[in-house]
Amino acid sequence: MNQKSMNPKNILVTGGAGYIGSHACVELLQAGFRVVVVDNLSNSKTESLSRVRQITGLPLTFYQCDIRDKTALADIFAHEDINTVMHFAGLKAVGESCAKPALYYHNNVYGTLALTEAMSEANVKQLVFSSSATVYGESGCTQYSEHFPLGAINPYGRSKAMIEDILRDLSAADILNQAKAPWKIALLRYFNPIGAHESGLIGEDPNGIPNNLMPYISQVAIGKLAQLSVFGNDYPTPDGTGIRDYIHVVDLVKGHIKAIAALEGGTFESGGCKAYNLGTGQGYSVLEIINAFEKVSGRRINYKIAPRRAGDLAECFANPELALKELGWKAEKNLLDMVADTWNWQTKNPQGYASVEAGCASTEATG
Ligand code: NAD
Ligand code: UFG
C-alpha cells in the first residue's frame, strides 16, 4: 500500500473557488468525489462555490485559508480524510508578476512548499498540479511536447517552472530513498483555458480589465469595454495575428479526473512526477477567435490593430498525445462550444459574481 488507508474519493482542492478550480469541483462532485476546498479568496468569491452546489445539488466543504499557513493546513489534513490534492491556488497575472515578483514567488512557490510539507506530514502524497504552457518559453517551436526544453520568460512562468522542479526533486528523493509511500505527481501544463460550464452558472470572473483575449472579447461584446486591441498583425502566421491552443475549461478539468485515476494506476505504481500537456493540439488566431465570437453572439466586436505585446509568441499549441496515451484523455469540445459557453456565462452574469456577492455577503459554502 502506497498511502495510509484513506478514502480514495476524498480530494482537497486548493484554489477551488477560482475559475478552473470551481469547474473542477463540479466534475469531481459529479464523479462521486468528496470535495474539500481551501481558498484565501484573494481572486475569487464564495458565490462560485454556492453555484457549484447549485449545479451539482451536492455539498462541499470550504475552508477560507491561505496555503502558506502551514498550521491551518495541518489542521485541515488532521480533520479531513484527504487522499489526493488538486492544487490550483496561485496568482496568475503575467504583468503583475513582473511588477511584483516577490509576491509571485512567495505566493506560488513558497505556498506550494508549505502545502507539500503539510501533505508529507499528513502522509498525503498524491498531487495534481496546475502548471502552464508558459514554462516552455521561447524555444522557437510552435507545437510543444513535454520533453521540450523549459525556459519561462517572466516571474509568473518561472514560479511555475520552479514549482515543477521542486516537485520533481521531491519525487526523485522518494524514489532514491525507496520510500514506502512515494510521491505521485501529475504536472498538468495548460494551454489557453476558456469557456464556462454549460449551465452559465460558473465561469471566468476576472478582476478589473481582463488581460486575456477571451474575457476581453466577451466584455466588448456585452458593452462593458469599448474596443479590443489585437496585439500585432505582423506575425509569421496566415493572418498575421497570434495563434494559441484554446481549450474548454470543462475538457481541461476532465483531464484532472483522468490524472487522479492515473496516479492510482500502473503508470505511477512506483511513484513519480510526470508532466502532461492539456491542450487540443489545434491553434486558432486572434482574428479567428473574433470571427467565431461574432458568429455565436451575433454582436460585432469592435477592434483595432495595436502593436505586439511584449513577451508574446507568434504561435503556441500543444502536442496532446502523451495525455491521450497515459491518461486516456483528449479534449472533446470545439471552438464554437468554447465561445458559446463563454457568451452564455457573460450574458447571464454581466457583472460576474459581483452583483450577487454584494447583496449576499454570507455564502460560506460548508456543507
Ligand atoms: P483563479 O485566480 O481564478 O484561481 C486561483 C484561486 O487560487 C483563486 O480562487 C485564489 O483566491 C486562490 N489563491 C491564490 N493564492 C492563494 C493562496 N496563497 N492560498 C489560497 N488560495 C489562493 O485562476 P485560474 O484561472 O482558476 O487558475 C488556476 C491555476 O491554474 C493557477 O495556478 C494558474 O496559475 C493555473 N493556470 C491558469 C491558466 C489560465 O489561463 N487561467 C493557464 C495556465 C495555468
Ligand atoms: N491578445 C490580444 N488582445 C488582448 C489579449 C490578448 O490580441 O487584449 C492576443 C495575444 O497577443 C495572444 C492571444 O491573444 O496572441 C492570447 O493571449 P492571452 O493573454 O489570452 O493568453 P496567453 O497565451 O498570452 O497566456 C495565457 C495565460 C497564461 C498561461 C498561458 C498558457 O495568460 O497565464 O496562456 O499558454 F500561462
XYZ file of C-alpha atoms and ligand atoms in Angstrom:
447
model
C 0.000 0.000 0.000
C 1.445 3.358 -1.021
C -0.509 5.696 1.179
C -2.105 5.371 4.558
C -5.571 3.926 4.243
C -7.615 6.881 3.073
C -10.799 7.101 1.123
C -9.530 7.490 -2.459
C -12.572 9.603 -3.197
C -11.598 12.402 -0.765
C -9.958 15.314 -2.581
C -8.576 18.607 -1.299
C -8.876 21.320 -3.955
C -6.679 24.369 -3.355
C -7.901 27.462 -5.201
C -11.245 25.715 -5.641
C -13.241 28.963 -5.629
C -11.373 30.234 -8.707
C -12.166 29.888 -12.405
C -10.672 26.466 -13.130
C -10.963 25.169 -9.554
C -14.729 25.753 -9.416
C -15.200 23.798 -12.655
C -13.024 21.034 -11.201
C -15.252 20.920 -8.105
C -18.308 20.317 -10.317
C -16.611 17.470 -12.200
C -15.254 15.927 -9.001
C -18.615 16.034 -7.203
C -20.401 14.628 -10.243
C -17.817 11.835 -10.430
C -18.604 10.864 -6.822
C -15.669 12.503 -5.029
C -15.995 14.262 -1.671
C -14.547 17.729 -2.101
C -12.793 19.927 0.451
C -11.866 23.385 -0.862
C -9.105 25.601 0.534
C -9.003 29.142 -0.855
C -7.942 32.502 0.574
C -10.418 34.279 -1.769
C -7.666 36.641 -2.977
C -9.032 36.294 -6.522
C -12.439 34.714 -6.048
C -15.721 34.800 -4.170
C -17.636 32.164 -2.251
C -20.524 32.687 -4.667
C -18.705 30.409 -7.126
C -18.893 27.595 -4.569
C -22.578 28.254 -3.936
C -23.072 27.889 -7.695
C -21.094 24.634 -7.677
C -23.548 23.303 -5.100
C -26.454 24.617 -7.174
C -25.224 22.823 -10.319
C -24.482 19.530 -8.611
C -27.031 19.508 -5.779
C -24.174 18.188 -3.670
C -22.385 19.570 -0.608
C -18.730 20.514 -0.386
C -16.601 21.711 2.494
C -14.905 25.099 2.321
C -12.037 26.475 4.397
C -11.030 30.099 3.895
C -7.335 29.571 4.328
C -4.050 30.629 2.767
C -1.919 27.697 1.593
C 1.107 29.468 3.110
C -0.443 28.960 6.552
C 1.060 25.569 7.371
C -0.582 25.345 10.785
C -4.024 25.853 9.283
C -3.262 23.301 6.570
C -2.051 20.751 9.126
C -5.310 21.228 10.985
C -7.327 20.625 7.820
C -5.387 17.455 6.997
C -5.916 16.300 10.594
C -9.686 16.764 10.346
C -10.372 15.699 6.765
C -9.575 12.269 5.432
C -7.735 13.530 2.329
C -6.287 11.144 -0.245
C -5.239 13.446 -3.113
C -4.670 17.174 -3.565
C -5.585 19.105 -6.696
C -3.517 22.263 -6.450
C -4.926 25.270 -8.339
C -4.156 28.008 -5.775
C -1.813 30.582 -7.248
C -1.502 34.054 -8.680
C -1.573 34.093 -12.490
C -1.252 37.588 -13.976
C 1.929 37.823 -16.044
C 2.115 41.657 -15.946
C 1.569 41.801 -12.182
C 4.266 39.146 -11.723
C 6.782 41.419 -13.498
C 5.826 44.335 -11.212
C 5.680 42.240 -8.010
C 7.935 39.204 -8.499
C 8.477 38.554 -4.783
C 4.718 38.315 -4.265
C 4.532 35.664 -7.001
C 7.442 33.629 -5.674
C 6.094 33.854 -2.128
C 2.522 33.008 -3.005
C 3.121 30.374 -5.676
C 6.487 28.804 -4.795
C 6.516 29.156 -1.017
C 2.770 28.363 -0.969
C 3.422 25.077 -2.769
C 6.327 24.262 -0.432
C 4.094 24.824 2.603
C 1.395 22.684 1.004
C 3.742 19.799 0.191
C 5.232 19.925 3.711
C 1.769 19.738 5.234
C 0.886 16.918 2.830
C 4.046 14.993 3.653
C 3.434 15.316 7.372
C -0.117 14.041 6.888
C 1.203 11.267 4.608
C -0.866 12.528 1.678
C 1.400 12.160 -1.337
C -0.783 12.295 -4.440
C -0.829 15.646 -6.164
C -2.237 17.082 -9.383
C -0.593 20.439 -10.064
C -1.743 23.333 -12.301
C 1.262 24.092 -14.415
C 1.247 26.082 -17.603
C 2.450 26.044 -21.195
C 4.240 29.213 -20.213
C 7.048 27.043 -18.732
C 8.199 26.267 -22.302
C 9.175 29.868 -23.028
C 10.554 30.918 -26.399
C 12.226 27.853 -27.823
C 11.343 28.794 -31.400
C 8.892 25.877 -31.731
C 5.193 26.106 -32.374
C 3.939 22.707 -31.196
C 5.174 21.761 -27.740
C 5.837 18.261 -26.422
C 6.536 17.575 -22.758
C 10.225 16.751 -23.274
C 10.963 20.124 -24.902
C 13.377 22.388 -23.035
C 11.872 24.739 -20.466
C 12.594 28.462 -20.364
C 9.917 30.605 -18.799
C 10.364 34.285 -19.593
C 8.554 36.073 -16.758
C 8.263 35.697 -12.953
C 4.844 34.009 -13.190
C 6.180 31.425 -15.633
C 9.348 30.981 -13.599
C 7.265 30.411 -10.452
C 5.549 27.517 -12.276
C 8.881 26.175 -13.561
C 10.390 26.378 -10.050
C 7.421 24.520 -8.593
C 7.799 21.828 -11.257
C 11.487 21.491 -10.279
C 10.636 21.246 -6.587
C 8.000 18.594 -7.220
C 10.331 16.579 -9.473
C 13.011 16.740 -6.753
C 10.602 15.617 -4.021
C 9.577 12.679 -6.137
C 13.159 11.769 -7.141
C 14.249 11.798 -3.488
C 11.477 9.386 -2.540
C 12.462 7.029 -5.348
C 16.154 7.308 -4.362
C 15.296 6.585 -0.738
C 12.962 3.752 -1.747
C 10.206 5.411 0.260
C 7.312 3.118 1.109
C 4.809 5.780 0.111
C 6.491 7.765 -2.661
C 5.138 10.991 -4.135
C 2.867 10.548 -7.151
C 2.583 13.840 -9.012
C 0.965 14.902 -12.284
C 2.135 18.274 -13.609
C -0.611 19.441 -15.953
C 0.583 22.071 -18.398
C -2.472 24.012 -19.502
C -2.545 25.778 -22.829
C -5.262 28.508 -23.025
C -8.320 27.615 -20.927
C -11.510 29.436 -21.961
C -15.250 28.807 -21.850
C -17.547 28.122 -18.944
C -19.850 25.461 -17.559
C -22.780 24.875 -19.933
C -25.239 25.973 -17.213
C -23.821 29.512 -17.359
C -23.680 29.466 -13.555
C -19.901 29.418 -13.210
C -17.270 30.985 -15.436
C -14.281 33.280 -15.549
C -14.728 36.455 -13.485
C -11.533 38.466 -13.898
C -10.784 41.387 -11.587
C -10.693 44.739 -13.391
C -9.773 44.920 -17.064
C -9.022 41.410 -18.372
C -5.509 40.564 -19.572
C -6.598 37.564 -21.603
C -8.211 37.545 -25.013
C -11.465 35.675 -24.415
C -12.762 37.604 -21.384
C -11.728 40.831 -23.118
C -13.695 39.998 -26.290
C -16.665 38.922 -24.260
C -16.694 42.199 -22.299
C -16.502 44.151 -25.564
C -19.423 42.112 -26.900
C -21.567 42.850 -23.816
C -20.657 46.557 -23.963
C -18.533 46.757 -20.782
C -15.399 47.575 -22.767
C -15.317 49.763 -25.861
C -12.683 48.187 -28.068
C -10.351 45.210 -28.254
C -6.701 45.775 -29.160
C -5.359 42.990 -31.359
C -1.733 42.779 -30.319
C 0.120 42.574 -33.626
C -0.943 41.539 -37.145
C 2.572 41.109 -38.491
C 3.424 37.712 -37.002
C 4.534 34.937 -39.388
C 1.082 33.295 -39.209
C -1.528 33.004 -42.008
C -3.460 36.146 -40.960
C -0.586 37.811 -39.085
C -2.177 37.520 -35.604
C -1.018 35.289 -32.739
C -2.063 31.639 -32.666
C -2.914 29.793 -29.435
C -4.323 26.437 -28.379
C -7.627 27.324 -26.693
C -9.117 24.577 -24.560
C -12.588 24.396 -22.993
C -12.326 24.621 -19.209
C -14.633 21.617 -18.784
C -12.404 19.490 -21.031
C -9.433 20.751 -19.027
C -10.862 19.709 -15.653
C -11.878 16.327 -17.062
C -8.155 15.858 -17.694
C -7.636 16.314 -13.945
C -10.057 13.497 -13.105
C -8.174 11.274 -15.545
C -4.923 12.315 -13.868
C -6.215 11.190 -10.466
C -7.097 7.822 -11.963
C -3.599 7.582 -13.472
C -1.971 8.380 -10.115
C -3.874 5.446 -8.637
C -2.844 3.143 -11.502
C 0.096 1.380 -13.123
C 1.975 4.358 -14.606
C 2.610 5.737 -11.126
C 2.798 2.414 -9.285
C 6.325 3.068 -8.003
C 5.784 6.799 -7.580
C 6.992 9.539 -9.898
C 6.389 13.014 -11.216
C 5.308 13.456 -14.833
C 4.266 16.402 -16.974
C 1.308 16.280 -19.375
C 0.174 18.897 -21.858
C -3.528 19.707 -21.666
C -4.414 21.294 -24.975
C -6.364 20.386 -28.099
C -3.401 20.334 -30.485
C -5.247 22.830 -32.683
C -4.321 26.508 -32.878
C -6.573 29.491 -33.649
C -5.543 33.046 -34.452
C -6.874 36.131 -32.680
C -8.912 37.044 -35.777
C -10.390 33.529 -35.945
C -11.496 33.872 -32.321
C -13.075 37.268 -33.035
C -14.928 35.826 -36.059
C -16.185 32.856 -34.034
C -17.388 35.191 -31.278
C -19.249 37.412 -33.766
C -20.901 34.348 -35.303
C -22.052 32.918 -31.964
C -23.096 36.161 -30.260
C -24.498 37.992 -33.256
C -22.613 41.060 -31.985
C -19.887 42.959 -33.809
C -16.598 43.022 -31.934
C -15.082 46.469 -32.193
C -11.329 46.017 -32.519
C -8.209 47.821 -33.683
C -4.779 46.523 -34.608
C -2.252 47.525 -31.929
C 1.499 46.908 -31.532
C 2.699 43.457 -30.457
C 2.517 42.786 -26.692
C 5.940 42.250 -25.105
C 6.671 38.608 -24.374
C 4.047 37.168 -26.763
C 4.913 34.258 -29.030
C 3.672 34.127 -32.624
C 2.310 30.615 -32.290
C 1.977 28.082 -29.499
C -0.037 24.889 -29.375
C 0.156 21.537 -27.657
C 1.172 18.107 -28.709
C -1.504 16.385 -26.581
C -0.530 12.772 -27.453
C 1.035 11.863 -24.108
C -2.139 12.762 -22.203
C -4.113 10.562 -24.593
C -1.676 7.672 -24.265
C -1.126 7.723 -20.499
C -4.187 9.481 -19.068
C -6.691 8.327 -21.691
C -7.765 11.956 -22.098
C -8.415 14.176 -25.055
C -10.309 17.421 -25.489
C -13.807 16.935 -26.920
C -15.232 20.425 -27.317
C -14.663 22.645 -30.345
C -14.122 26.376 -30.701
C -17.830 27.140 -31.173
C -18.629 25.275 -27.914
C -15.983 27.344 -26.115
C -17.272 30.619 -27.483
C -20.965 29.735 -26.956
C -20.359 28.779 -23.309
C -18.314 31.947 -22.696
C -21.110 34.061 -24.155
C -23.790 32.182 -22.184
C -21.874 32.883 -18.928
C -21.260 36.531 -19.883
C -24.887 37.261 -20.794
C -26.239 35.547 -17.675
C -23.656 37.260 -15.413
C -22.774 40.610 -16.995
C -21.060 41.708 -13.761
C -19.591 38.270 -12.999
C -20.267 37.168 -9.423
C -20.078 40.788 -8.136
C -23.752 41.727 -8.082
C -24.825 38.585 -6.252
C -22.000 38.839 -3.727
C -22.894 42.466 -2.909
C -26.394 41.509 -1.826
C -25.457 38.197 -0.249
C -22.375 38.579 1.907
C -22.616 35.314 3.802
C -22.308 32.377 1.456
C -19.818 30.228 3.343
C -20.026 27.012 1.407
C -19.570 24.488 4.152
C -21.935 21.704 3.695
P -8.043 31.961 -10.384
O -7.326 33.168 -9.918
O -9.435 32.096 -10.860
O -7.996 30.825 -9.256
C -6.936 30.699 -8.349
C -7.532 30.597 -6.957
O -6.473 30.437 -6.018
C -8.318 31.843 -6.554
O -9.574 31.446 -6.060
C -7.471 32.479 -5.449
O -8.265 33.145 -4.496
C -6.743 31.265 -4.889
N -5.455 31.551 -4.271
C -4.406 32.248 -4.774
N -3.387 32.254 -3.905
C -3.778 31.536 -2.819
C -3.173 31.186 -1.595
N -1.940 31.611 -1.281
N -3.870 30.418 -0.717
C -5.123 30.006 -1.005
N -5.748 30.314 -2.153
C -5.085 31.073 -3.048
O -7.124 31.293 -11.530
P -7.440 30.086 -12.510
O -7.504 30.623 -13.891
O -8.566 29.288 -11.992
O -6.072 29.289 -12.393
C -5.919 28.171 -11.543
C -4.488 27.682 -11.661
O -4.201 27.336 -12.997
C -3.447 28.725 -11.250
O -2.425 28.084 -10.536
C -2.926 29.234 -12.574
O -1.608 29.695 -12.483
C -3.021 27.989 -13.440
N -3.119 28.293 -14.869
C -4.151 29.089 -15.312
C -4.216 29.404 -16.673
C -5.314 30.296 -17.198
O -5.192 30.791 -18.313
N -6.403 30.517 -16.442
C -3.266 28.901 -17.570
C -2.245 28.079 -17.081
C -2.189 27.777 -15.719
N -4.439 39.171 -27.285
C -4.854 40.287 -27.966
N -5.522 41.251 -27.283
C -5.805 41.155 -25.949
C -5.387 39.997 -25.252
C -4.690 39.031 -25.955
O -4.617 40.414 -29.172
O -6.408 42.087 -25.387
C -3.748 38.103 -28.024
C -2.340 37.826 -27.506
O -1.411 38.679 -28.126
C -2.183 36.343 -27.876
C -3.598 35.774 -27.741
O -4.463 36.896 -27.820
O -1.791 36.225 -29.220
C -3.828 35.057 -26.417
O -3.473 35.913 -25.336
P -3.916 35.612 -23.831
O -3.459 36.769 -22.999
O -5.364 35.265 -23.783
O -3.136 34.268 -23.481
P -1.567 33.961 -23.463
O -1.326 32.909 -24.479
O -0.768 35.186 -23.551
O -1.358 33.376 -21.985
C -2.311 32.520 -21.349
C -2.323 32.850 -19.855
C -1.039 32.431 -19.193
C -0.787 30.976 -19.485
C -0.755 30.749 -20.986
C -0.589 29.302 -21.263
O -2.494 34.239 -19.654
O -1.163 32.585 -17.805
O -1.980 31.187 -21.565
O -0.400 29.111 -22.608
F 0.383 30.613 -18.958
